[in-house]
Short mmCIF file of C-alpha atoms and ligand atoms in Angstrom, two decimals:
data_model
loop_
_atom_site.label_atom_id
_atom_site.label_comp_id
_atom_site.label_asym_id
_atom_site.label_seq_id
_atom_site.Cartn_x
_atom_site.Cartn_y
_atom_site.Cartn_z
CA MET T 125 49.03 4.08 -3.62
CA LEU T 126 51.22 1.35 -2.08
CA ILE T 127 50.25 0.46 1.45
CA LYS T 128 51.97 -2.56 2.84
CA ILE T 129 49.49 -5.23 4.16
CA PRO T 130 50.92 -7.04 7.15
CA LYS T 131 51.45 -10.77 6.48
CA GLY T 132 50.79 -13.48 9.19
CA TRP T 133 54.45 -13.66 10.20
CA GLU T 134 54.86 -9.96 10.64
CA ILE T 135 54.68 -8.08 13.97
CA PRO T 136 51.90 -5.48 13.61
CA GLU T 137 53.21 -1.92 13.21
CA ASN T 138 51.53 -0.85 16.49
CA GLN T 139 53.88 -3.11 18.40
CA VAL T 140 56.90 -1.13 17.02
CA THR T 141 55.54 2.20 17.78
CA PRO T 142 53.03 3.87 19.98
CA GLU T 143 49.54 3.64 18.60
CA SER T 144 49.32 7.48 18.10
CA ASP T 145 52.45 7.35 15.93
CA TYR T 146 51.14 4.41 14.15
CA VAL T 147 47.99 5.98 13.23
CA SER T 148 49.46 9.29 12.08
CA ARG T 149 52.05 7.46 10.17
CA ARG T 150 49.33 5.66 8.17
CA LYS T 151 47.71 9.17 7.49
CA PHE T 152 51.11 10.50 6.30
CA ILE T 153 51.68 7.72 3.95
CA GLN T 154 48.29 8.09 2.56
CA ASN T 155 49.16 11.65 1.90
CA MET T 156 52.39 11.04 0.23
CA GLY T 157 53.12 10.49 -3.47
CA LEU T 158 53.66 7.01 -4.66
CA ALA T 159 57.47 6.71 -4.62
CA GLY T 160 57.94 8.18 -1.21
CA ALA T 161 55.13 6.27 0.14
CA GLY T 162 56.48 2.98 -1.06
CA ALA T 163 59.84 3.58 0.23
CA LEU T 164 58.71 4.91 3.57
CA THR T 165 56.12 2.43 4.36
CA LEU T 166 58.66 -0.12 3.86
CA MET T 167 61.44 1.43 5.89
CA ASN T 168 59.37 0.51 8.72
CA GLY T 169 58.22 -2.71 10.25
CA CYS T 170 59.99 -4.97 12.72
CA ALA T 171 59.30 -8.47 11.80
CA TRP T 172 61.67 -11.28 11.03
CA ALA T 173 61.21 -14.89 9.90
CA LYS T 174 63.71 -17.74 9.37
CA GLY T 175 62.69 -18.21 5.77
CA LYS T 176 62.78 -21.76 4.67
CA GLY T 177 65.81 -22.43 2.56
CA VAL T 178 68.01 -19.57 3.96
CA GLU T 179 70.26 -22.26 5.60
CA GLU T 180 70.58 -23.88 2.19
CA GLN T 181 71.41 -20.42 0.55
CA LEU T 182 73.96 -19.50 3.23
CA LYS T 183 75.97 -22.73 2.51
CA ASP T 184 78.00 -21.18 -0.36
CA SER T 185 79.21 -18.27 1.71
CA GLN T 186 79.81 -20.30 4.67
CA ALA T 187 82.20 -22.51 2.77
CA GLN T 188 84.40 -19.33 2.04
CA LYS T 189 85.78 -18.87 5.50
CA ILE T 190 87.96 -15.86 6.34
CA ASP T 191 90.91 -16.24 8.65
CA ALA T 192 90.88 -13.05 10.54
CA PRO T 193 91.95 -12.46 14.18
CA HIS T 194 89.15 -11.44 16.64
CA ASN T 195 89.64 -7.85 17.92
CA GLU T 196 88.85 -8.21 21.69
CA ASN T 197 88.45 -4.46 22.25
CA PHE T 198 84.98 -4.40 20.98
CA VAL T 199 83.06 -5.98 23.44
CA VAL T 200 79.16 -6.08 23.30
CA ASN T 201 77.34 -7.43 26.62
CA ALA T 202 74.58 -9.34 24.56
CA GLU T 203 73.96 -12.56 22.77
CA LEU T 204 75.04 -12.65 19.11
CA THR T 205 72.05 -12.66 16.84
CA ASP T 206 71.43 -15.97 15.12
CA GLU T 207 73.11 -15.99 11.69
CA VAL T 208 70.17 -17.32 9.90
CA VAL T 209 67.78 -14.74 11.45
CA ALA T 210 70.36 -11.94 10.37
CA ALA T 211 70.53 -13.36 6.84
CA SER T 212 66.87 -13.69 6.31
CA TYR T 213 65.78 -10.19 7.56
CA ASN T 214 67.46 -7.38 5.44
CA ASN T 215 67.16 -4.28 3.97
CA PHE T 216 68.42 -4.11 0.51
CA TYR T 217 66.05 -2.08 -1.64
CA GLU T 218 67.83 -2.86 -4.90
CA PHE T 219 66.19 -6.33 -4.70
CA THR T 220 62.89 -5.96 -2.97
CA THR T 221 61.36 -3.81 -0.11
CA THR T 222 60.22 -7.01 1.84
CA LYS T 223 62.85 -7.88 4.30
CA ASP T 224 62.47 -11.62 4.52
CA ARG T 225 62.61 -11.92 0.77
CA VAL T 226 65.87 -10.23 0.08
CA TRP T 227 67.95 -13.53 0.32
CA LYS T 228 65.47 -15.14 -2.22
CA LEU T 229 66.21 -12.48 -4.80
CA VAL T 230 69.97 -12.11 -4.89
CA ASP T 231 70.86 -15.26 -6.99
CA LYS T 232 71.57 -13.19 -10.19
CA PHE T 233 73.79 -10.70 -8.42
CA GLN T 234 77.32 -11.18 -9.58
CA THR T 235 79.76 -10.16 -6.69
CA ARG T 236 82.90 -11.47 -8.36
CA PRO T 237 85.11 -10.15 -9.82
CA TRP T 238 84.24 -6.72 -8.22
CA GLU T 239 86.21 -3.53 -8.96
CA ILE T 240 86.26 -0.64 -6.67
CA GLU T 241 87.21 2.90 -7.58
CA VAL T 242 88.74 5.23 -4.92
CA GLY T 243 89.31 8.79 -6.25
CA GLY T 244 88.30 12.33 -6.04
CA LEU T 245 90.34 14.62 -4.08
CA VAL T 246 93.35 12.33 -3.20
CA GLU T 247 96.93 12.05 -4.16
CA ASN T 248 96.77 8.18 -5.09
CA PRO T 249 93.51 7.48 -6.86
CA MET T 250 92.97 3.78 -7.85
CA THR T 251 90.74 1.37 -9.38
CA VAL T 252 91.34 -2.00 -8.04
CA ASP T 253 89.95 -5.44 -7.95
CA LEU T 254 88.56 -6.01 -4.43
CA SER T 255 90.71 -9.38 -3.93
CA ASP T 256 93.87 -7.07 -4.60
CA LEU T 257 92.67 -4.40 -2.33
CA VAL T 258 91.99 -6.77 0.44
CA LYS T 259 95.42 -8.15 0.34
CA LYS T 260 96.87 -4.76 1.38
CA MET T 261 94.59 -4.44 4.20
CA SER T 262 94.44 -6.03 7.70
CA LEU T 263 91.23 -7.82 8.29
CA GLU T 264 89.96 -8.46 11.73
CA GLU T 265 86.76 -9.71 13.18
CA ARG T 266 84.70 -7.15 15.47
CA ILE T 267 81.39 -7.83 17.24
CA TYR T 268 79.22 -4.68 17.02
CA ARG T 269 75.77 -3.59 17.71
CA PHE T 270 73.83 -2.61 14.75
CA ARG T 271 70.70 -0.38 14.96
CA CYS T 272 68.31 0.08 12.14
CA VAL T 273 66.25 3.65 12.19
CA GLU T 274 63.18 1.27 12.24
CA ALA T 275 64.05 0.51 15.94
CA TRP T 276 65.17 -3.04 15.26
CA ALA T 277 68.59 -4.11 16.31
CA MET T 278 71.19 -7.00 16.03
CA VAL T 279 74.61 -8.02 17.35
CA VAL T 280 76.89 -9.45 14.80
CA PRO T 281 80.45 -10.52 14.20
CA TRP T 282 81.62 -8.52 11.06
CA ILE T 283 84.89 -9.13 9.29
CA GLY T 284 86.59 -6.22 7.74
CA PHE T 285 89.39 -3.48 7.75
CA PRO T 286 89.26 -0.12 9.30
CA MET T 287 88.41 2.45 6.76
CA LYS T 288 91.25 4.72 7.73
CA GLU T 289 93.73 2.23 6.29
CA LEU T 290 92.17 2.84 2.93
CA VAL T 291 92.24 6.53 3.49
CA ASN T 292 95.82 6.53 4.48
CA LEU T 293 96.57 4.51 1.32
CA VAL T 294 95.03 7.02 -1.17
CA GLN T 295 96.06 10.25 0.97
CA PRO T 296 93.31 12.81 0.70
CA LYS T 297 94.26 16.36 -0.25
CA SER T 298 93.71 19.00 2.24
CA SER T 299 90.55 20.08 0.32
CA ALA T 300 88.90 16.74 0.86
CA LYS T 301 86.33 17.02 3.72
CA TYR T 302 83.83 14.23 3.01
CA VAL T 303 83.79 10.93 1.32
CA LYS T 304 80.84 9.76 -0.93
CA MET T 305 80.01 6.23 -1.45
CA LEU T 306 78.14 4.57 -4.36
CA THR T 307 76.27 1.18 -4.73
CA PHE T 308 76.39 -0.77 -8.04
CA LEU T 309 73.75 -0.11 -10.80
CA ARG T 310 72.72 -3.26 -12.59
CA PRO T 311 69.11 -3.35 -13.32
CA ASN T 312 69.37 -6.65 -14.83
CA GLU T 313 70.60 -8.27 -11.60
CA ALA T 314 68.73 -6.09 -9.14
CA PRO T 315 64.93 -5.97 -10.07
CA GLN T 316 63.94 -3.04 -8.07
CA GLN T 317 66.65 -0.93 -10.07
CA LYS T 318 64.33 -1.45 -13.10
CA GLN T 319 61.74 0.37 -11.39
CA GLY T 320 62.47 4.24 -11.85
CA ARG T 321 60.94 5.15 -8.59
CA LEU T 322 64.01 5.45 -6.46
CA PRO T 323 67.14 7.45 -7.19
CA TRP T 324 69.49 4.50 -7.92
CA PRO T 325 72.25 3.81 -7.32
CA TYR T 326 72.07 3.99 -3.54
CA PHE T 327 74.54 6.84 -2.23
CA GLU T 328 75.89 7.64 1.04
CA GLY T 329 78.50 9.99 2.73
CA LEU T 330 80.64 10.60 5.78
CA THR T 331 82.90 13.30 6.91
CA ILE T 332 86.52 12.43 6.75
CA GLU T 333 86.82 12.41 10.40
CA GLU T 334 83.87 9.89 10.55
CA ALA T 335 85.67 7.68 7.91
CA MET T 336 88.90 7.84 9.82
CA ASN T 337 87.11 6.97 13.16
CA ASP T 338 88.52 3.71 14.96
CA LEU T 339 85.05 2.07 14.63
CA THR T 340 84.42 2.70 10.84
CA LEU T 341 84.90 -0.72 9.01
CA LEU T 342 84.90 -1.61 5.43
CA VAL T 343 83.34 -5.10 5.82
CA THR T 344 83.93 -8.23 3.55
CA GLY T 345 82.72 -10.92 5.89
CA ILE T 346 80.35 -12.01 8.70
CA TYR T 347 80.07 -15.01 11.13
CA GLY T 348 83.65 -16.03 10.10
CA HIS T 349 82.91 -16.30 6.27
CA VAL T 350 82.50 -13.93 3.24
CA LEU T 351 79.47 -11.80 3.26
CA PRO T 352 76.36 -13.29 1.81
CA LYS T 353 74.82 -11.43 -0.87
CA GLN T 354 71.94 -10.13 1.05
CA HIS T 355 74.19 -8.59 3.66
CA GLY T 356 75.82 -6.30 0.98
CA ALA T 357 78.55 -8.53 -0.66
CA PRO T 358 81.30 -8.24 -1.45
CA ILE T 359 82.09 -5.01 0.46
CA ARG T 360 79.97 -2.73 2.55
CA LEU T 361 80.30 -0.07 5.12
CA VAL T 362 79.48 -0.43 8.92
CA VAL T 363 79.19 2.58 11.14
CA PRO T 364 77.77 1.16 14.16
CA TRP T 365 76.99 4.40 16.10
CA LYS T 366 74.76 5.52 13.27
CA TYR T 367 71.33 4.18 12.02
CA GLY T 368 71.75 1.14 9.63
CA PHE T 369 70.93 3.12 6.42
CA LYS T 370 74.30 4.82 6.52
CA SER T 371 75.94 1.52 6.35
CA ILE T 372 75.86 1.38 2.46
CA LYS T 373 76.14 -2.30 0.83
CA SER T 374 77.92 -3.59 -2.15
CA ILE T 375 80.15 -0.24 -2.68
CA VAL T 376 81.81 0.26 -6.11
CA SER T 377 83.04 3.78 -5.57
CA ILE T 378 84.51 6.12 -2.87
CA GLU T 379 84.95 9.61 -3.73
CA PHE T 380 86.76 12.20 -1.60
CA THR T 381 84.94 15.59 -2.06
CA SER T 382 85.06 19.13 -0.48
CA ARG T 383 81.25 19.43 -0.50
CA LYS T 384 78.81 17.54 1.80
CA PRO T 385 77.44 14.69 -0.25
CA ARG T 386 73.76 14.20 -0.72
CA THR T 387 72.50 10.81 0.65
CA PHE T 388 69.81 8.39 -0.71
CA TRP T 389 67.38 8.51 2.10
CA ASN T 390 67.84 12.17 2.77
CA THR T 391 67.01 12.97 -0.72
CA LEU T 392 63.91 10.80 -0.52
CA ALA T 393 62.56 12.08 2.82
CA PRO T 394 64.75 15.01 4.23
CA ARG T 395 62.40 15.53 7.28
CA GLU T 396 62.94 12.06 8.32
CA TYR T 397 66.42 10.96 7.49
CA ASP T 398 69.31 13.43 8.06
CA PHE T 399 72.97 13.11 6.93
CA TRP T 400 74.34 12.54 10.31
CA ALA T 401 71.86 9.70 11.41
CA ASN T 402 73.42 9.28 14.70
CA VAL T 403 71.68 6.82 16.85
CA ASN T 404 69.86 9.06 19.50
CA PRO T 405 67.29 7.89 21.94
CA THR T 406 66.09 11.40 22.85
CA VAL T 407 65.30 12.39 19.13
CA PRO T 408 62.24 10.57 17.93
CA HIS T 409 61.86 9.76 14.25
CA PRO T 410 58.98 12.06 13.17
CA ARG T 411 56.56 9.06 13.15
CA TRP T 412 57.96 6.83 15.93
CA SER T 413 60.01 6.86 19.09
CA GLN T 414 63.76 5.82 19.10
CA ALA T 415 63.82 5.21 22.97
CA MET T 416 63.49 1.52 22.62
CA GLU T 417 64.63 -1.12 20.31
CA ARG T 418 63.79 -4.74 19.46
CA MET T 419 66.48 -7.42 18.99
CA ILE T 420 65.70 -9.43 16.06
CA GLY T 421 65.57 -13.15 16.58
CA THR T 422 64.64 -12.87 20.27
CA GLY T 423 62.23 -10.10 20.29
CA GLU T 424 63.82 -8.53 23.43
CA ARG T 425 63.02 -4.91 24.10
CA ARG T 426 65.89 -2.79 25.56
CA SER T 427 66.56 0.75 25.90
CA THR T 428 68.31 2.54 23.01
CA ASP T 429 71.64 3.79 24.05
CA MET T 430 73.06 7.23 22.84
CA PHE T 431 75.40 6.57 19.76
CA ASN T 432 74.12 2.85 20.00
CA GLY T 433 76.57 2.53 23.00
CA TYR T 434 79.76 3.88 21.31
CA GLN T 435 79.82 7.24 22.96
CA SER T 436 83.40 7.14 23.92
CA TYR T 437 84.55 6.50 20.35
CA VAL T 438 82.58 9.34 18.74
CA THR T 439 81.14 11.95 21.18
CA HIS T 440 84.13 14.37 20.41
CA LEU T 441 83.22 14.37 16.64
CA TYR T 442 79.89 16.14 17.31
CA LYS T 443 81.13 18.82 19.85
CA THR T 444 80.32 22.27 18.52
N1 LIG D 597 72.74 -0.41 1.14
C1 LIG D 597 72.07 -0.49 -0.03
N2 LIG D 597 72.93 -0.57 -1.17
N3 LIG D 597 70.81 -0.60 -0.20
C2 LIG D 597 70.02 -0.68 0.78
O1 LIG D 597 68.65 -0.90 0.67
N4 LIG D 597 69.62 -0.44 3.19
C3 LIG D 597 70.39 0.08 4.32
C4 LIG D 597 71.76 -0.44 4.66
N5 LIG D 597 72.49 -0.46 3.48
C5 LIG D 597 70.71 -0.49 2.08
C6 LIG D 597 71.96 -0.33 2.29
C7 LIG D 597 69.61 -0.26 5.67
S1 LIG D 597 68.07 0.71 5.72
C8 LIG D 597 69.82 -1.08 6.69
S2 LIG D 597 69.00 -1.25 8.21
C9 LIG D 597 71.06 -1.91 6.47
O2 LIG D 597 71.71 -1.82 5.19
C10 LIG D 597 70.67 -3.33 6.56
O3 LIG D 597 71.80 -4.22 6.55
P1 LIG D 597 71.59 -5.89 6.70
O4 LIG D 597 70.53 -6.31 5.86
O5 LIG D 597 72.93 -6.50 6.64
O6 LIG D 597 71.16 -6.16 8.26
#
């Protein structure tokens, strides 16, 4: 049984969630099988640490600046999260389930060259090197709120292109209703993929309407430069009205399908993580409340906003 023992720098779990949830969560974990228990225990927690040496590790990506215009339309009334904090508090289970160690374990991960396959039910399928694809797209910088299902949040400047540009390029057939996205599978570079416990490679999905939404970004940069590996280099999704686990990292394939794709976390724990994963303060996670969130870096606690504050962009998608 894998139970996480909090280390000195970690905020105790009972500060993230009310004590009753915390206690029942512990019981729940004890009753689960090994795979699910490990994964779920580590999906929670709300600690961050400026790991020693992150500044050094970031230098390589910081040197690779991206010159992209800032889009003023996406305003967030909050401080940006410190870059070093964001780069040393990551969820990237392919490497480790310990957030403050991801950056230490990504060295071997080869993010260049990077081929991406876009296919399935489309008129113009393509397999293309990312650097060629990016030349066809209009990169821009947008500041977004980002909210993890674990009740931590950050505000970061992403650089990317609207996913709808890619959708328009490949021209989905009328039978295409969803997109299914996959992360790489390279056990020699990503140590956790050697453990057969989780259903690698990580997979996620959106409806076509969600993929075409104005907010949906395919991201290649952050803080003015290329994505550091721990944030999902060289290309990841960002859907800011959904919990962070929908924002799949290091994408190698995007497939248009007629059937709703399965998703990684929903496959592991269907009662806890649904396909939609829209940020909603009124729907608690089965084991903790989603009413409040904690900003990483400052620890500020604030109320969670419906759709993470992006109601005007997405409410119409979910009207029945
Ligand atoms: N993508 C892959 N391939 N593997 C992962 O483990 N974790 C998800 C998401 N995308 C994850 C992933 C989760 S749970 C979150 S909260 C965000 O990435 C974290 O993004 P960040 O580390 O850049 O903050």
